[in-house]
């Protein structure tokens, strides 16, 4: 599924199951919460903090999908075509960062 289809799928889900979109500020708060859950897993599973027993069954993929879902909601409700925006950003990063990363001694 490409990003455009994902936006459509989320919009259809909202219409059929969610009644309506939460307002943009609520979705921004929800996005922050979801990113926090991803950060907790990463910090405890891959960082230096020990993983609590209650966190060991947390699914990183599911938490990342929660982040994507809310981002798609925000794109839909603000009129952003995320497919176009992502393609434009990837092109910009490719042109801007190719040599920069290859010449970065820290990455060697």
Short mmCIF file of the C-alpha atoms (twelve columns), coordinates in Angstrom:
data_MODEL
# 
_entry.id   MODEL 
# 
loop_
_atom_site.group_PDB 
_atom_site.id 
_atom_site.type_symbol 
_atom_site.label_atom_id 
_atom_site.label_alt_id 
_atom_site.label_comp_id 
_atom_site.label_asym_id 
_atom_site.label_seq_id 
_atom_site.Cartn_x 
_atom_site.Cartn_y 
_atom_site.Cartn_z 
_atom_site.pdbx_PDB_model_num 
ATOM 1   C CA . UNK A 1   0.000   0.000  0.000  1 
ATOM 2   C CA . UNK A 2   1.430   3.384  -0.924 1 
ATOM 3   C CA . UNK A 3   1.019   6.480  1.229  1 
ATOM 4   C CA . UNK A 4   -1.860  7.848  -0.851 1 
ATOM 5   C CA . UNK A 5   -3.796  4.603  -0.443 1 
ATOM 6   C CA . UNK A 6   -2.979  4.579  3.257  1 
ATOM 7   C CA . UNK A 7   -4.445  8.085  3.581  1 
ATOM 8   C CA . UNK A 8   -7.593  6.906  1.833  1 
ATOM 9   C CA . UNK A 9   -7.807  3.802  4.026  1 
ATOM 10  C CA . UNK A 10  -7.495  5.889  7.201  1 
ATOM 11  C CA . UNK A 11  -10.137 8.316  5.956  1 
ATOM 12  C CA . UNK A 12  -12.474 5.421  5.207  1 
ATOM 13  C CA . UNK A 13  -11.806 3.941  8.649  1 
ATOM 14  C CA . UNK A 14  -12.567 7.264  10.336 1 
ATOM 15  C CA . UNK A 15  -15.852 7.561  8.428  1 
ATOM 16  C CA . UNK A 16  -16.924 3.980  9.209  1 
ATOM 17  C CA . UNK A 17  -15.569 3.473  12.718 1 
ATOM 18  C CA . UNK A 18  -14.330 6.718  14.180 1 
ATOM 19  C CA . UNK A 19  -17.359 8.972  13.594 1 
ATOM 20  C CA . UNK A 20  -15.081 11.946 12.859 1 
ATOM 21  C CA . UNK A 21  -11.474 13.064 13.147 1 
ATOM 22  C CA . UNK A 22  -10.328 14.366 16.505 1 
ATOM 23  C CA . UNK A 23  -9.342  18.004 16.119 1 
ATOM 24  C CA . UNK A 24  -5.793  18.784 15.066 1 
ATOM 25  C CA . UNK A 25  -4.590  19.680 18.554 1 
ATOM 26  C CA . UNK A 26  -5.985  16.456 20.004 1 
ATOM 27  C CA . UNK A 27  -4.322  14.475 17.233 1 
ATOM 28  C CA . UNK A 28  -1.049  16.308 17.848 1 
ATOM 29  C CA . UNK A 29  -1.244  15.348 21.529 1 
ATOM 30  C CA . UNK A 30  -2.085  11.782 20.532 1 
ATOM 31  C CA . UNK A 31  0.900   11.720 18.155 1 
ATOM 32  C CA . UNK A 32  3.160   12.890 20.965 1 
ATOM 33  C CA . UNK A 33  1.812   10.115 23.178 1 
ATOM 34  C CA . UNK A 34  2.387   7.466  20.508 1 
ATOM 35  C CA . UNK A 35  5.923   8.688  19.802 1 
ATOM 36  C CA . UNK A 36  6.546   8.489  23.548 1 
ATOM 37  C CA . UNK A 37  5.510   4.837  23.524 1 
ATOM 38  C CA . UNK A 38  7.951   4.154  20.677 1 
ATOM 39  C CA . UNK A 39  10.677  6.012  22.572 1 
ATOM 40  C CA . UNK A 40  10.040  3.952  25.708 1 
ATOM 41  C CA . UNK A 41  10.437  0.673  23.809 1 
ATOM 42  C CA . UNK A 42  13.582  1.857  22.006 1 
ATOM 43  C CA . UNK A 43  15.154  3.247  25.188 1 
ATOM 44  C CA . UNK A 44  14.535  0.085  27.161 1 
ATOM 45  C CA . UNK A 45  15.060  -2.541 24.475 1 
ATOM 46  C CA . UNK A 46  17.990  -0.994 22.591 1 
ATOM 47  C CA . UNK A 47  19.258  1.660  25.000 1 
ATOM 48  C CA . UNK A 48  20.869  1.466  28.384 1 
ATOM 49  C CA . UNK A 49  17.713  1.327  30.492 1 
ATOM 50  C CA . UNK A 50  16.558  -2.077 31.638 1 
ATOM 51  C CA . UNK A 51  13.306  -3.278 30.171 1 
ATOM 52  C CA . UNK A 52  10.489  -3.630 32.670 1 
ATOM 53  C CA . UNK A 53  8.629   -6.920 32.696 1 
ATOM 54  C CA . UNK A 54  5.442   -5.076 31.690 1 
ATOM 55  C CA . UNK A 55  7.180   -3.700 28.576 1 
ATOM 56  C CA . UNK A 56  8.680   -6.960 27.279 1 
ATOM 57  C CA . UNK A 57  5.580   -7.892 25.284 1 
ATOM 58  C CA . UNK A 58  5.164   -4.452 23.699 1 
ATOM 59  C CA . UNK A 59  5.243   -4.658 19.910 1 
ATOM 60  C CA . UNK A 60  7.455   -1.968 18.372 1 
ATOM 61  C CA . UNK A 61  5.834   -2.468 14.965 1 
ATOM 62  C CA . UNK A 62  2.383   -1.887 16.427 1 
ATOM 63  C CA . UNK A 63  3.535   1.281  18.174 1 
ATOM 64  C CA . UNK A 64  5.189   2.574  14.992 1 
ATOM 65  C CA . UNK A 65  1.945   1.840  13.122 1 
ATOM 66  C CA . UNK A 66  0.075   3.938  15.718 1 
ATOM 67  C CA . UNK A 67  2.407   6.846  14.896 1 
ATOM 68  C CA . UNK A 68  1.815   6.391  11.156 1 
ATOM 69  C CA . UNK A 69  -1.972  6.235  11.676 1 
ATOM 70  C CA . UNK A 70  -2.050  9.547  13.550 1 
ATOM 71  C CA . UNK A 71  0.297   11.188 11.016 1 
ATOM 72  C CA . UNK A 72  -2.071  10.069 8.247  1 
ATOM 73  C CA . UNK A 73  -5.010  11.519 10.181 1 
ATOM 74  C CA . UNK A 74  -3.226  14.857 10.515 1 
ATOM 75  C CA . UNK A 75  -2.354  14.859 6.812  1 
ATOM 76  C CA . UNK A 76  -5.949  14.109 5.861  1 
ATOM 77  C CA . UNK A 77  -7.515  16.745 8.041  1 
ATOM 78  C CA . UNK A 78  -5.053  19.458 7.008  1 
ATOM 79  C CA . UNK A 79  -5.249  18.706 3.281  1 
ATOM 80  C CA . UNK A 80  -1.682  17.438 2.900  1 
ATOM 81  C CA . UNK A 81  -1.015  14.946 0.132  1 
ATOM 82  C CA . UNK A 82  1.559   12.966 2.058  1 
ATOM 83  C CA . UNK A 83  2.547   10.874 -0.983 1 
ATOM 84  C CA . UNK A 84  3.605   14.003 -2.866 1 
ATOM 85  C CA . UNK A 85  5.190   15.573 0.202  1 
ATOM 86  C CA . UNK A 86  7.203   12.436 0.958  1 
ATOM 87  C CA . UNK A 87  8.402   12.058 -2.630 1 
ATOM 88  C CA . UNK A 88  9.450   15.719 -2.679 1 
ATOM 89  C CA . UNK A 89  11.270  15.329 0.660  1 
ATOM 90  C CA . UNK A 90  13.047  12.148 -0.464 1 
ATOM 91  C CA . UNK A 91  14.210  13.881 -3.648 1 
ATOM 92  C CA . UNK A 92  15.454  16.874 -1.656 1 
ATOM 93  C CA . UNK A 93  17.304  14.685 0.853  1 
ATOM 94  C CA . UNK A 94  18.823  12.622 -1.961 1 
ATOM 95  C CA . UNK A 95  20.211  15.701 -3.692 1 
ATOM 96  C CA . UNK A 96  21.259  17.467 -0.507 1 
ATOM 97  C CA . UNK A 97  22.644  14.648 1.611  1 
ATOM 98  C CA . UNK A 98  24.242  12.077 -0.716 1 
ATOM 99  C CA . UNK A 99  27.770  13.451 -0.610 1 
ATOM 100 C CA . UNK A 100 27.392  14.814 2.905  1 
ATOM 101 C CA . UNK A 101 26.782  11.348 4.355  1 
ATOM 102 C CA . UNK A 102 29.430  9.690  2.193  1 
ATOM 103 C CA . UNK A 103 31.956  12.274 3.380  1 
ATOM 104 C CA . UNK A 104 30.983  12.028 7.051  1 
ATOM 105 C CA . UNK A 105 33.903  10.410 8.859  1 
ATOM 106 C CA . UNK A 106 31.624  9.445  11.756 1 
ATOM 107 C CA . UNK A 107 29.737  7.083  9.442  1 
ATOM 108 C CA . UNK A 108 32.792  5.211  8.205  1 
# 
